[in-house]
Structures are given as C-alpha cells and as structure tokens.
CSV table of C-alpha atoms in Angstrom, one decimal:
chain,number,residue,atom,x,y,z
A,444,MET,CA,-11.4,41.4,92.3
A,445,MET,CA,-11.4,40.8,88.5
A,446,ASP,CA,-10.1,43.1,85.9
A,447,LEU,CA,-12.6,45.0,84.0
A,448,THR,CA,-11.9,46.6,80.7
A,449,PRO,CA,-13.9,48.9,78.3
A,450,LEU,CA,-14.4,45.8,75.7
A,451,ASP,CA,-15.6,43.7,78.5
A,452,VAL,CA,-18.2,46.3,79.3
A,453,ARG,CA,-19.2,46.5,75.8
A,454,LYS,CA,-19.4,42.7,75.4
A,455,LYS,CA,-21.6,42.4,78.5
A,456,LYS,CA,-24.7,43.9,76.2
A,457,GLU,CA,-24.8,40.6,74.6
A,458,ASP,CA,-24.3,38.7,77.6
A,459,LEU,CA,-27.5,40.3,79.5
A,460,ARG,CA,-30.4,38.3,79.2
A,461,ARG,CA,-33.8,40.2,78.0
A,462,SER,CA,-36.9,40.2,80.2
A,463,VAL,CA,-40.0,42.1,79.4
A,464,ARG,CA,-40.5,44.0,82.5
A,465,GLY,CA,-36.4,44.7,82.6
A,466,TYR,CA,-34.7,48.2,82.2
A,467,ASP,CA,-34.8,50.0,79.0
A,468,VAL,CA,-32.6,48.3,76.3
A,469,GLY,CA,-31.6,51.6,74.8
A,470,GLN,CA,-30.7,53.4,77.8
A,471,VAL,CA,-28.8,50.4,79.3
A,472,ASP,CA,-26.8,50.1,76.2
A,473,SER,CA,-26.2,54.2,76.1
A,474,PHE,CA,-25.2,53.8,79.5
A,475,LEU,CA,-22.8,50.9,78.8
A,476,ASP,CA,-21.2,52.8,76.3
A,477,LEU,CA,-20.6,55.8,78.4
A,478,VAL,CA,-19.1,53.7,81.1
A,479,ALA,CA,-16.7,52.0,78.3
A,480,GLU,CA,-15.3,55.2,77.0
A,481,ARG,CA,-14.8,56.6,80.5
A,482,MET,CA,-13.1,53.5,81.3
A,483,GLU,CA,-11.0,54.1,78.3
A,484,GLN,CA,-10.4,57.8,79.2
A,485,LEU,CA,-9.4,56.4,82.6
A,486,VAL,CA,-7.1,53.7,81.3
A,487,GLN,CA,-5.4,56.1,78.8
A,488,SER,CA,-4.9,58.7,82.1
A,489,GLU,CA,-3.4,55.7,84.0
A,490,LEU,CA,-1.1,54.8,81.4
A,491,ARG,CA,-0.1,58.7,80.9
A,492,LEU,CA,0.2,59.0,84.8
A,493,SER,CA,2.3,55.8,84.9
A,494,GLU,CA,4.6,57.1,82.3
A,495,GLN,CA,4.8,60.3,84.2
A,496,VAL,CA,5.4,58.4,87.2
A,497,GLU,CA,8.1,56.5,85.5
A,498,VAL,CA,9.9,59.7,84.3
A,499,LEU,CA,9.4,61.4,87.7
A,500,ARG,CA,11.1,58.2,89.3
A,501,GLU,CA,14.1,58.4,86.9
A,502,GLN,CA,14.4,61.9,87.4
A,503,LEU,CA,14.4,61.5,91.3
A,504,ALA,CA,16.9,58.7,90.8
A,505,ALA,CA,18.9,61.2,88.7
A,506,PHE,CA,18.8,63.7,91.4
A,507,GLN,CA,19.6,61.4,94.2
A,508,GLU,CA,22.5,60.2,92.3
A,509,ARG,CA,23.8,63.9,91.9
A,510,GLU,CA,22.9,64.7,95.6
A,511,ARG,CA,25.1,61.7,96.5
A,512,ALA,CA,27.9,62.8,94.1
A,513,LEU,CA,27.8,66.5,95.7
A,514,ASN,CA,28.0,65.1,99.1
A,515,GLU,CA,30.8,63.0,98.2
A,516,ALA,CA,32.5,65.7,96.4
A,517,LEU,CA,31.8,68.2,99.4
A,518,VAL,CA,33.1,65.5,101.9
A,519,THR,CA,36.3,65.3,99.7
A,520,ALA,CA,36.9,68.8,99.4
A,521,GLN,CA,36.6,69.1,103.3
A,522,GLU,CA,39.1,66.2,103.6
A,523,LEU,CA,41.4,68.1,101.1
A,524,ARG,CA,40.9,71.4,103.0
A,525,GLU,CA,41.7,70.0,106.3
A,526,GLU,CA,44.6,68.0,104.6
A,527,ALA,CA,45.7,71.5,103.0
A,528,ARG,CA,45.5,73.1,106.2
A,529,ALA,CA,47.4,70.3,108.3
A,530,GLN,CA,50.3,70.6,105.6
A,531,ALA,CA,50.4,74.2,105.7
A,532,GLU,CA,50.8,74.3,109.6
A,533,LYS,CA,53.4,71.9,109.4
A,534,ALA,CA,55.4,73.6,106.9
A,535,ALA,CA,54.8,77.1,108.8
A,536,ASP,CA,56.1,75.2,111.8
A,537,LEU,CA,58.9,73.7,110.1
A,538,ARG,CA,59.8,77.1,108.4
A,539,LEU,CA,59.7,78.5,112.0
A,540,ARG,CA,62.0,76.1,113.7
A,541,GLU,CA,64.5,76.7,110.8
A,542,ALA,CA,64.5,80.3,111.2
A,543,GLU,CA,64.9,79.9,114.8
A,544,GLN,CA,67.7,77.7,114.4
A,545,ALA,CA,69.3,80.0,111.8
A,546,ALA,CA,69.0,82.7,114.2
A,547,ALA,CA,70.4,80.9,117.0
A,548,ASP,CA,73.5,79.8,114.8
A,549,VAL,CA,74.2,83.5,113.8
A,550,THR,CA,73.9,84.5,117.4
A,551,LYS,CA,76.5,81.8,118.5
A,552,SER,CA,78.7,82.7,115.5
A,553,ALA,CA,78.4,86.5,116.5
A,554,GLU,CA,79.1,85.3,120.3
A,555,ARG,CA,82.3,83.5,119.2
A,556,ALA,CA,83.4,86.4,116.9
A,557,VAL,CA,83.2,88.8,120.0
A,558,ASP,CA,84.7,86.6,122.4
A,559,ASP,CA,87.8,85.9,119.8
A,560,SER,CA,88.0,89.7,119.3
A,561,ARG,CA,88.1,90.3,123.0
A,562,ARG,CA,90.9,87.7,123.4
A,563,ALA,CA,93.0,89.0,120.5
A,564,LEU,CA,92.3,92.7,121.9
A,565,ASN,CA,93.4,91.7,125.5
A,566,GLU,CA,96.4,89.8,123.9
A,567,LEU,CA,97.6,92.9,122.0
A,568,LYS,CA,97.1,94.7,125.1
A,569,THR,CA,99.4,92.6,127.2
A,570,ARG,CA,102.1,92.6,124.4
A,571,ARG,CA,101.9,96.2,124.3
A,572,SER,CA,102.4,96.4,128.1
A,573,GLY,CA,105.4,94.2,127.9
A,574,PHE,CA,106.6,96.1,125.1
A,575,LEU,CA,106.4,99.5,126.9
A,576,ARG,CA,107.8,97.8,129.8
A,577,ALA,CA,111.0,96.5,127.9
A,578,LEU,CA,111.5,100.0,126.3
A,579,ARG,CA,111.0,101.9,129.5
A,580,THR,CA,113.8,99.6,130.8
A,581,THR,CA,115.9,100.1,127.8
A,582,LEU,CA,115.5,103.7,128.0
A,583,GLU,CA,116.4,103.9,131.8
A,584,ARG,CA,119.5,101.8,131.1
A,585,PHE,CA,120.7,104.3,128.3
A,586,LEU,CA,119.9,107.1,130.5
A,587,ASP,CA,121.9,105.8,133.1
A,588,GLU,CA,124.9,105.3,130.8
A,589,VAL,CA,124.9,108.7,129.5
A,590,GLU,CA,124.9,110.1,132.9
A,591,GLN,CA,127.7,107.9,133.8
A,592,GLU,CA,129.6,109.1,130.6
A,593,GLN,CA,128.8,112.7,131.8
A,594,GLN,CA,130.2,112.3,134.8
A,595,ALA,CA,133.2,110.6,133.7
A,596,LEU,CA,133.9,113.3,131.3
A,597,ALA,CA,133.2,116.1,134.0
A,598,GLY,CA,136.0,114.2,136.2
A,599,GLU,CA,138.4,113.8,133.4
A,600,SER,CA,138.0,117.4,132.4
A,601,LEU,CA,138.8,118.6,136.0
A,602,GLU,CA,141.9,116.2,136.1
A,603,SER,CA,143.2,117.7,133.1
A,604,LEU,CA,142.7,121.2,134.5
A,605,ALA,CA,144.6,120.3,137.7
A,606,LYS,CA,147.4,119.1,135.7
A,607,PRO,CA,150.7,121.2,134.9
A,608,ALA,CA,151.2,122.4,131.3
A,609,GLY,CA,154.4,120.6,131.0
A,610,SER,CA,152.3,117.4,130.7
A,611,ALA,CA,150.5,118.4,127.6
A,612,GLY,CA,151.8,115.2,125.8
A,613,GLU,CA,150.3,112.9,128.5
A,614,GLU,CA,147.1,115.2,128.5
A,615,GLY,CA,146.8,114.8,124.8
A,616,TYR,CA,147.1,111.1,125.3
A,617,GLU,CA,144.5,110.7,127.9
A,618,ALA,CA,142.2,112.9,126.2
A,619,SER,CA,142.5,110.6,123.1
A,620,GLU,CA,141.8,107.6,125.2
A,621,ALA,CA,138.8,109.3,126.9
A,622,SER,CA,137.4,110.2,123.2
A,623,ALA,CA,138.1,106.7,121.9
A,624,GLY,CA,135.9,105.5,125.2
A,625,ALA,CA,133.3,107.9,124.4
A,626,GLU,CA,133.1,106.7,121.1
A,627,ARG,CA,132.9,103.0,121.8
A,628,LYS,CA,130.1,103.8,124.9
A,629,GLY,CA,128.4,105.9,121.9
A,630,HIS,CA,128.5,102.8,119.5
A,631,ARG,CA,127.2,100.5,122.2
A,632,ALA,CA,124.1,103.0,123.3
A,633,GLY,CA,123.4,103.3,119.4
A,634,GLY,CA,123.2,99.4,119.1
A,635,GLU,CA,120.8,99.4,122.3
A,636,ASP,CA,118.7,102.1,120.4
A,637,GLY,CA,118.6,100.1,117.2
A,638,GLY,CA,117.4,97.1,119.3
A,639,ALA,CA,114.7,99.1,120.8
A,640,ASP,CA,113.6,100.6,117.5
A,641,ALA,CA,113.5,97.2,115.9
A,642,ALA,CA,111.5,95.9,118.7
A,643,THR,CA,109.2,98.7,118.2
A,644,SER,CA,108.8,98.1,114.7
A,645,GLY,CA,108.2,94.3,115.4
A,646,GLU,CA,105.4,95.1,118.0
A,647,ALA,CA,103.6,97.8,115.4
A,648,GLU,CA,103.7,94.9,113.0
A,649,THR,CA,101.9,92.5,115.1
A,650,ALA,CA,99.4,94.9,116.4
A,651,GLY,CA,98.6,95.7,112.6
A,652,VAL,CA,98.1,92.2,111.8
C-alpha cells in the first residue's frame, strides 16, 4: 500500500481527466479539499499521539527503572536485616556463653574457698584438741606433784611431832631442808605452768591467724 499525503490529494485534481458526463468538478474539488484537510488533521493528531507515546514510553521506562531500583533496595534491606539479626543472635549467644562461663568460674572459686575454709577449720579443731590434751596432761601431772608434796609435808609434820624436844636442832635442820625441797618443787611446778601458758599463748596466736 502506497503512502497518501494531503498534498497528494490536492495534486490529484490536476491529474484527473475531465469528461462530459463525469462528476461535478466543483463538488469533487470540494470533497478532495475536505479529505486533504481531514488527512492533515489526522497526520497532526498522529504526530501528537506519537509524541505522547514516546513521552509515555520514556515515563514507563523511568517507572520500570525506579521499580527495579526499589526491588533491589528491598532485597538489599531484607538481606541486611537478616544479616543484622544473625549477627545479633551470634552476639547474644556469645554473651550468654561468656556469662555462663563467668558464673561457673565464680561458683568454682566459691567452692574452692569453702573447701579451704573447711580444711583450715578442721586443722584448727585438730590443733585445739591436741593443745587441750597436752594442757590436761600437764595439769594432771602438776596436780599429782602437788598431792605428792602435800603428802610428804604431812608425813614430815607427823615425824616432827613424834620426836623429843631435845632434838630441836635436828628438827630445825630437817624443817629447813623440807622447806628448801618444797621451794625447789614450787619452782619446778612454776616452770611447767609457764610452759603451759606459753603453749596456750602460741595456740591462741595460731587460731587468730
């Protein structure tokens, strides 16, 4: 099909052959002019529509580009959100494990401290028991010696009463000897008491430590 323009329609009037019994020339010319004008309008309308179509195509391409960018941004945001959530979960798990480890360390330290305190307490109890036994033995020995001295003194008193008055010199001598012996035993008992006191002081200092 050949292209037909308004100019071709107007020029067609000159190409048409005239005949005696043909169409009215004026009517044909008027119709051809009307067709040419209408074709011009249609051509202009087509041009406008073509321009609008081009503009719409450009807008559609822009919208499609924006949609693609938005989709990419949405996908990127989802990926970032998933990554952030995964990192947060990892960080929370790490902190939880660290807290559990710290709690376990504190528990172990407390248990070791309790065990050490129990051992120290048992050791102090053992030393206290030993000290009390030693003190009891010392006191019992001291009481035995005191009892023996008292018995000895009682026997000497009976002997001095049984002797005659003429032997006063000998009695004085024996009394002096008995007094000296008692004094020596008193010093010996005092030394043992001092040792017991020293042992008591040492144990008290150890218990304080």
